[in-house]
């Protein structure tokens, strides 16, 4: 019985310890989830500098137009793709830990996918636009230089065209594009359609209008276009990250509070069960001794007279049975001594 009592109390203790570490593990998992979510947001914000580097100077690198690769814009896009994988992992973890974030994370994933899509469009638009000797800009410069060096068009007219061209590229105001178009259209009328001057004026005009369209599409000088779309998406994505972080924080705090209450409840339940078991087992363990004590007291109070009923008493506990045997021996010895 003593061994059984020990094993029962030991089982309760082991169960409590197992539940404690299980709850602690769940709390640690929630903390890890929160840290991972914050890390993704921080990486997203840090990635934006690569986009800025590309827009400031990265697109001016000759290697970009030769290889169609540029470290800044490629790093920005690859980091966003990495974020998508991490967001999917967070979705799986949120389901596992019973955190209701699936729709919020889907929105975050959608914004990230849109930024990747628009960033690829931005990269392709810059490849098409070119810089100096590359793309449409390089093509336009070559036509302009040819007109300057190899045609009979007046220097004044060429200077006017180049000035309006530069004014548009620097300021982005459409009025300079209109002035350029008006002058070059007037010049084209002055030459036969088959002439070299006319052919190259057409090519120069077509390249310039392509460039105007690309500048407008990119939104280099305006409050619209790809620039605006990407930065709006970045702003919305950052805001969504903050919302997800806030929502996750509230749910994690609630789950942790529930875990603490559960742990307290389990601890109190274990304590009550332990006390009940201790009381019950102590009663059972001491019942034989208590009975023996009562019989001894009754024997002494009867002035050492034996009624013979004690001989029928038995106990399953070896130690109690031995004490009872010794008690009977003592009674018999006393009775014999008194009779003599």
Tab-separated table of C-alpha atoms in Angstrom:
chain	number	residue	atom	x	y	z
A	1	UNK	CA	0.000	0.000	0.000
A	2	UNK	CA	2.839	2.343	0.793
A	3	UNK	CA	4.358	1.636	-2.628
A	4	UNK	CA	1.004	2.126	-4.320
A	5	UNK	CA	0.495	5.419	-2.506
A	6	UNK	CA	3.922	6.602	-3.554
A	7	UNK	CA	3.288	5.644	-7.186
A	8	UNK	CA	-0.065	7.472	-7.258
A	9	UNK	CA	1.424	10.709	-5.901
A	10	UNK	CA	4.412	10.326	-8.209
A	11	UNK	CA	2.067	9.906	-11.193
A	12	UNK	CA	0.249	13.142	-10.342
A	13	UNK	CA	3.570	14.976	-10.075
A	14	UNK	CA	4.813	13.567	-13.393
A	15	UNK	CA	1.525	14.482	-15.089
A	16	UNK	CA	1.722	18.032	-13.740
A	17	UNK	CA	5.337	18.407	-14.937
A	18	UNK	CA	4.421	17.066	-18.398
A	19	UNK	CA	1.502	19.501	-18.697
A	20	UNK	CA	3.660	22.374	-17.460
A	21	UNK	CA	6.345	21.801	-20.101
A	22	UNK	CA	3.696	21.283	-22.801
A	23	UNK	CA	2.150	24.662	-21.998
A	24	UNK	CA	5.584	26.305	-21.825
A	25	UNK	CA	6.413	24.866	-25.256
A	26	UNK	CA	3.185	26.297	-26.680
A	27	UNK	CA	3.990	29.709	-25.203
A	28	UNK	CA	7.507	29.563	-26.692
A	29	UNK	CA	6.056	28.653	-30.086
A	30	UNK	CA	3.768	31.696	-29.912
A	31	UNK	CA	6.738	33.917	-29.065
A	32	UNK	CA	8.716	32.477	-31.994
A	33	UNK	CA	5.746	33.109	-34.291
A	34	UNK	CA	5.565	36.739	-33.151
A	35	UNK	CA	9.312	37.231	-33.677
A	36	UNK	CA	9.174	35.662	-37.160
A	37	UNK	CA	6.329	37.965	-38.166
A	38	UNK	CA	8.237	41.038	-36.959
A	39	UNK	CA	11.392	39.863	-38.758
A	40	UNK	CA	9.546	39.581	-42.086
A	41	UNK	CA	8.224	43.135	-41.716
A	42	UNK	CA	11.688	44.459	-40.849
A	43	UNK	CA	13.209	42.654	-43.838
A	44	UNK	CA	10.483	44.070	-46.087
A	45	UNK	CA	11.212	47.631	-44.934
A	46	UNK	CA	14.967	47.076	-45.294
A	47	UNK	CA	14.455	45.753	-48.846
A	48	UNK	CA	12.975	49.056	-49.990
A	49	UNK	CA	16.425	50.659	-50.082
A	50	UNK	CA	17.357	48.340	-52.959
A	51	UNK	CA	14.431	49.706	-54.974
A	52	UNK	CA	15.519	53.266	-54.160
A	53	UNK	CA	19.110	52.484	-55.176
A	54	UNK	CA	17.880	51.177	-58.516
A	55	UNK	CA	15.756	54.254	-59.182
A	56	UNK	CA	18.523	56.668	-58.168
A	57	UNK	CA	21.501	55.170	-59.954
A	58	UNK	CA	21.141	51.440	-60.588
A	59	UNK	CA	19.271	51.893	-63.872
A	60	UNK	CA	22.166	53.979	-65.219
A	61	UNK	CA	24.621	51.056	-65.183
A	62	UNK	CA	25.655	49.871	-68.662
A	63	UNK	CA	25.769	46.247	-67.497
A	64	UNK	CA	22.033	46.410	-66.736
A	65	UNK	CA	21.196	46.885	-70.432
A	66	UNK	CA	23.803	44.389	-71.594
A	67	UNK	CA	22.885	41.522	-69.231
A	68	UNK	CA	19.306	42.552	-68.283
A	69	UNK	CA	20.342	42.037	-64.659
A	70	UNK	CA	20.851	44.642	-61.951
A	71	UNK	CA	21.751	43.726	-58.371
A	72	UNK	CA	19.505	46.270	-56.619
A	73	UNK	CA	16.200	45.604	-58.401
A	74	UNK	CA	16.893	41.844	-58.559
A	75	UNK	CA	17.655	41.719	-54.815
A	76	UNK	CA	14.470	43.663	-54.095
A	77	UNK	CA	12.343	41.233	-56.131
A	78	UNK	CA	14.076	38.114	-54.746
A	79	UNK	CA	13.586	39.283	-51.174
A	80	UNK	CA	9.899	39.772	-51.836
A	81	UNK	CA	9.717	36.232	-53.234
A	82	UNK	CA	11.450	35.002	-50.092
A	83	UNK	CA	8.854	36.889	-48.027
A	84	UNK	CA	6.072	35.044	-49.875
A	85	UNK	CA	7.523	31.695	-48.778
A	86	UNK	CA	7.793	32.930	-45.192
A	87	UNK	CA	4.211	34.211	-45.259
A	88	UNK	CA	3.048	30.751	-46.371
A	89	UNK	CA	5.011	29.229	-43.483
A	90	UNK	CA	3.356	31.698	-41.113
A	91	UNK	CA	-0.065	30.653	-42.436
A	92	UNK	CA	0.713	27.028	-41.609
A	93	UNK	CA	2.007	27.997	-38.167
A	94	UNK	CA	-1.025	30.183	-37.445
A	95	UNK	CA	-3.335	27.226	-38.112
A	96	UNK	CA	-1.171	24.974	-35.959
A	97	UNK	CA	-1.189	27.426	-33.036
A	98	UNK	CA	-4.891	28.369	-33.445
A	99	UNK	CA	-4.158	31.991	-34.377
A	100	UNK	CA	-6.836	33.430	-36.688
A	101	UNK	CA	-4.640	35.227	-39.252
A	102	UNK	CA	-5.318	33.386	-42.514
A	103	UNK	CA	-7.273	36.181	-44.262
A	104	UNK	CA	-4.852	38.871	-43.013
A	105	UNK	CA	-1.847	36.908	-44.245
A	106	UNK	CA	-3.591	36.286	-47.594
A	107	UNK	CA	-3.964	40.067	-47.987
A	108	UNK	CA	-0.288	40.484	-47.143
A	109	UNK	CA	0.610	37.840	-49.712
A	110	UNK	CA	-1.529	39.581	-52.353
A	111	UNK	CA	0.199	42.948	-51.777
A	112	UNK	CA	3.638	41.310	-51.997
A	113	UNK	CA	2.717	39.549	-55.246
A	114	UNK	CA	1.482	42.847	-56.706
A	115	UNK	CA	4.733	44.603	-55.756
A	116	UNK	CA	6.719	41.824	-57.457
A	117	UNK	CA	4.544	42.118	-60.576
A	118	UNK	CA	4.885	45.921	-60.785
A	119	UNK	CA	8.615	45.758	-59.998
A	120	UNK	CA	9.163	43.409	-62.939
A	121	UNK	CA	7.163	45.813	-65.124
A	122	UNK	CA	9.314	48.688	-63.838
A	123	UNK	CA	12.505	46.801	-64.627
A	124	UNK	CA	11.307	45.970	-68.163
A	125	UNK	CA	10.194	49.561	-68.736
A	126	UNK	CA	13.636	50.835	-67.754
A	127	UNK	CA	15.270	48.281	-70.043
A	128	UNK	CA	13.102	49.573	-72.871
A	129	UNK	CA	13.698	53.234	-71.973
A	130	UNK	CA	17.437	52.757	-71.771
A	131	UNK	CA	20.105	55.239	-70.776
A	132	UNK	CA	22.616	57.155	-72.909
A	133	UNK	CA	23.657	54.602	-75.557
A	134	UNK	CA	21.050	51.985	-74.724
A	135	UNK	CA	17.343	51.465	-75.372
A	136	UNK	CA	14.981	54.066	-76.829
A	137	UNK	CA	16.983	56.893	-75.255
A	138	UNK	CA	20.190	55.704	-76.931
A	139	UNK	CA	18.354	55.207	-80.208
A	140	UNK	CA	16.937	58.753	-80.053
A	141	UNK	CA	20.373	60.234	-79.318
A	142	UNK	CA	21.887	58.410	-82.302
A	143	UNK	CA	19.191	59.817	-84.624
A	144	UNK	CA	19.700	63.316	-83.196
A	145	UNK	CA	23.475	63.117	-83.716
A	146	UNK	CA	23.025	61.845	-87.249
A	147	UNK	CA	20.696	64.767	-88.033
A	148	UNK	CA	23.264	67.188	-86.564
A	149	UNK	CA	26.217	65.722	-88.475
A	150	UNK	CA	24.818	64.345	-91.737
A	151	UNK	CA	21.816	66.441	-92.898
A	152	UNK	CA	21.084	69.907	-94.237
A	153	UNK	CA	18.707	70.853	-91.413
A	154	UNK	CA	19.575	74.219	-89.918
A	155	UNK	CA	21.551	74.328	-86.689
A	156	UNK	CA	18.959	76.655	-85.122
A	157	UNK	CA	16.154	74.142	-85.726
A	158	UNK	CA	18.253	71.268	-84.383
A	159	UNK	CA	19.142	73.266	-81.259
A	160	UNK	CA	15.479	74.047	-80.665
A	161	UNK	CA	14.564	70.363	-80.939
A	162	UNK	CA	17.397	69.318	-78.609
A	163	UNK	CA	16.496	72.002	-76.085
A	164	UNK	CA	12.832	70.942	-75.908
A	165	UNK	CA	13.941	67.305	-75.752
A	166	UNK	CA	16.235	68.025	-72.795
A	167	UNK	CA	13.625	70.193	-71.082
A	168	UNK	CA	11.106	67.361	-71.189
A	169	UNK	CA	13.592	64.734	-69.973
A	170	UNK	CA	14.650	66.972	-67.061
A	171	UNK	CA	11.299	68.493	-66.070
A	172	UNK	CA	8.806	66.029	-67.500
A	173	UNK	CA	6.362	68.752	-68.522
A	174	UNK	CA	4.205	67.882	-71.510
A	175	UNK	CA	4.417	71.405	-72.947
A	176	UNK	CA	8.003	70.727	-74.022
A	177	UNK	CA	6.907	67.550	-75.790
A	178	UNK	CA	4.221	69.551	-77.631
A	179	UNK	CA	6.773	72.202	-78.670
A	180	UNK	CA	9.146	69.490	-79.872
A	181	UNK	CA	6.362	67.877	-81.911
A	182	UNK	CA	5.316	71.181	-83.443
A	183	UNK	CA	8.854	72.088	-84.577
A	184	UNK	CA	9.759	68.651	-85.950
A	185	UNK	CA	6.415	68.357	-87.799
A	186	UNK	CA	7.058	71.746	-89.418
A	187	UNK	CA	10.558	70.641	-90.448
A	188	UNK	CA	9.283	67.404	-91.966
A	189	UNK	CA	7.024	69.339	-94.289
A	190	UNK	CA	10.107	71.102	-95.651
A	191	UNK	CA	11.681	67.925	-97.026
A	192	UNK	CA	10.584	65.269	-99.514
A	193	UNK	CA	9.299	62.032	-98.040
A	194	UNK	CA	12.129	60.083	-99.637
A	195	UNK	CA	14.874	62.397	-98.404
A	196	UNK	CA	17.374	61.417	-95.721
A	197	UNK	CA	16.295	64.436	-93.637
A	198	UNK	CA	12.642	63.372	-93.641
A	199	UNK	CA	13.447	59.712	-92.855
A	200	UNK	CA	15.646	60.612	-89.887
A	201	UNK	CA	13.285	63.289	-88.617
A	202	UNK	CA	10.540	60.618	-88.552
A	203	UNK	CA	12.850	58.241	-86.681
A	204	UNK	CA	13.876	60.992	-84.243
A	205	UNK	CA	10.241	61.967	-83.624
A	206	UNK	CA	9.091	58.354	-83.193
A	207	UNK	CA	11.864	57.633	-80.680
A	208	UNK	CA	11.128	60.819	-78.746
A	209	UNK	CA	7.393	60.037	-78.543
A	210	UNK	CA	8.205	56.499	-77.353
A	211	UNK	CA	10.390	58.015	-74.669
A	212	UNK	CA	7.632	60.435	-73.641
A	213	UNK	CA	5.243	57.500	-73.325
A	214	UNK	CA	7.747	55.520	-71.231
A	215	UNK	CA	8.457	58.505	-68.948
A	216	UNK	CA	4.715	58.961	-68.446
A	217	UNK	CA	4.179	55.234	-67.842
A	218	UNK	CA	6.991	55.156	-65.311
A	219	UNK	CA	5.783	58.350	-63.674
A	220	UNK	CA	9.321	59.686	-63.417
A	221	UNK	CA	8.196	63.309	-63.118
A	222	UNK	CA	4.523	62.887	-62.228
A	223	UNK	CA	2.306	61.748	-59.390
A	224	UNK	CA	1.151	58.653	-61.233
A	225	UNK	CA	2.481	55.681	-63.176
A	226	UNK	CA	4.579	52.757	-61.946
A	227	UNK	CA	6.430	54.782	-59.314
A	228	UNK	CA	3.182	55.805	-57.675
A	229	UNK	CA	1.659	52.310	-57.894
A	230	UNK	CA	4.681	50.612	-56.326
A	231	UNK	CA	5.096	53.105	-53.489
A	232	UNK	CA	1.359	52.968	-52.759
A	233	UNK	CA	1.580	49.178	-52.586
A	234	UNK	CA	4.645	49.389	-50.327
A	235	UNK	CA	2.805	51.775	-48.025
A	236	UNK	CA	-0.271	49.516	-47.959
A	237	UNK	CA	1.888	46.435	-47.355
A	238	UNK	CA	3.685	48.080	-44.442
A	239	UNK	CA	0.317	49.082	-42.972
A	240	UNK	CA	-0.974	45.533	-43.440
A	241	UNK	CA	2.120	44.150	-41.688
A	242	UNK	CA	1.386	46.463	-38.748
A	243	UNK	CA	-2.247	45.307	-38.664
A	244	UNK	CA	-1.219	41.647	-38.749
A	245	UNK	CA	1.365	42.253	-36.009
A	246	UNK	CA	-1.217	43.995	-33.850
A	247	UNK	CA	-3.844	41.305	-34.413
A	248	UNK	CA	-1.315	38.532	-33.788
A	249	UNK	CA	-0.115	40.279	-30.624
A	250	UNK	CA	-3.642	40.468	-29.212
A	251	UNK	CA	-4.415	36.827	-30.023
A	252	UNK	CA	-1.067	35.609	-28.690
A	253	UNK	CA	-1.589	37.560	-25.450
A	254	UNK	CA	-5.058	35.996	-25.114
A	255	UNK	CA	-3.710	32.487	-25.735
A	256	UNK	CA	-0.893	33.021	-23.247
A	257	UNK	CA	-3.408	34.237	-20.663
A	258	UNK	CA	-5.512	31.122	-21.287
A	259	UNK	CA	-2.407	28.954	-20.905
A	260	UNK	CA	-1.606	30.590	-17.567
A	261	UNK	CA	-5.167	30.089	-16.346
A	262	UNK	CA	-5.045	26.472	-17.508
A	263	UNK	CA	-1.740	25.921	-15.711
A	264	UNK	CA	-3.114	27.466	-12.508
A	265	UNK	CA	-6.260	25.339	-12.807
A	266	UNK	CA	-4.259	22.164	-13.375
A	267	UNK	CA	-1.969	23.030	-10.450
A	268	UNK	CA	-4.912	23.592	-8.104
A	269	UNK	CA	-6.619	20.407	-9.323
A	270	UNK	CA	-3.408	18.418	-8.804
A	271	UNK	CA	-3.007	19.892	-5.323
A	272	UNK	CA	-6.587	19.007	-4.348
A	273	UNK	CA	-6.253	15.469	-5.739
A	274	UNK	CA	-2.932	15.054	-3.908
A	275	UNK	CA	-4.465	16.189	-0.614
A	276	UNK	CA	-7.462	13.880	-1.046
A	277	UNK	CA	-5.221	10.946	-1.921
A	278	UNK	CA	-2.935	11.725	1.000
A	279	UNK	CA	-5.889	11.834	3.400
A	280	UNK	CA	-7.508	8.660	2.058
A	281	UNK	CA	-4.269	6.708	1.886
A	282	UNK	CA	-3.166	7.846	5.313
A	283	UNK	CA	-6.483	6.621	6.708
A	284	UNK	CA	-6.067	3.284	4.999
A	285	UNK	CA	-2.414	2.955	5.973
A	286	UNK	CA	-3.031	3.774	9.674
A	287	UNK	CA	-6.330	1.887	10.048
A	288	UNK	CA	-4.609	-1.312	11.220
A	289	UNK	CA	-2.499	0.517	13.783
A	290	UNK	CA	-5.544	2.466	14.965
A	291	UNK	CA	-7.533	-0.751	15.395
A	292	UNK	CA	-4.658	-2.355	17.267
A	293	UNK	CA	-4.397	0.687	19.516
A	294	UNK	CA	-8.132	0.493	20.345
A	295	UNK	CA	-7.871	-3.191	21.196
A	296	UNK	CA	-4.879	-2.529	23.423
A	297	UNK	CA	-6.788	0.246	25.177
A	298	UNK	CA	-9.838	-2.004	25.590
A	299	UNK	CA	-7.623	-4.798	26.993
A	300	UNK	CA	-6.025	-2.485	29.537
A	301	UNK	CA	-9.411	-0.966	30.521
A	302	UNK	CA	-10.857	-4.478	31.029
A	303	UNK	CA	-8.122	-5.065	33.612
A	304	UNK	CA	-6.340	-7.517	31.317
A	305	UNK	CA	-9.321	-9.760	30.727
A	306	UNK	CA	-9.447	-11.492	27.360
A	307	UNK	CA	-12.673	-12.079	25.489
A	308	UNK	CA	-11.066	-14.289	22.801
A	309	UNK	CA	-12.300	-12.090	19.911
A	310	UNK	CA	-8.829	-10.722	19.272
A	311	UNK	CA	-7.714	-14.114	18.040
A	312	UNK	CA	-10.027	-13.729	15.035
A	313	UNK	CA	-8.492	-10.424	14.021
A	314	UNK	CA	-6.270	-10.493	10.940
A	315	UNK	CA	-4.559	-7.913	8.724
A	316	UNK	CA	-3.268	-8.070	5.156
A	317	UNK	CA	-0.434	-5.722	6.088
A	318	UNK	CA	2.518	-7.856	7.186
A	319	UNK	CA	3.789	-5.362	9.738
A	320	UNK	CA	0.342	-4.938	11.356
A	321	UNK	CA	-0.195	-8.711	11.417
A	322	UNK	CA	3.159	-9.113	13.210
A	323	UNK	CA	2.283	-6.442	15.753
A	324	UNK	CA	-1.071	-8.139	16.303
A	325	UNK	CA	0.700	-11.473	16.856
A	326	UNK	CA	3.066	-9.864	19.381
A	327	UNK	CA	0.076	-8.249	21.116
A	328	UNK	CA	-1.690	-11.625	21.410
A	329	UNK	CA	1.494	-13.165	22.809
A	330	UNK	CA	1.712	-10.352	25.346
A	331	UNK	CA	-1.950	-10.879	26.371
A	332	UNK	CA	-1.524	-14.604	26.811
A	333	UNK	CA	1.649	-14.138	28.834
A	334	UNK	CA	-0.032	-11.580	31.091
A	335	UNK	CA	-3.091	-13.772	31.555
A	336	UNK	CA	-0.924	-16.783	32.478
A	337	UNK	CA	1.088	-14.682	34.902
A	338	UNK	CA	-2.040	-13.311	36.572
A	339	UNK	CA	-3.619	-16.758	36.867
A	340	UNK	CA	-0.527	-18.146	38.559
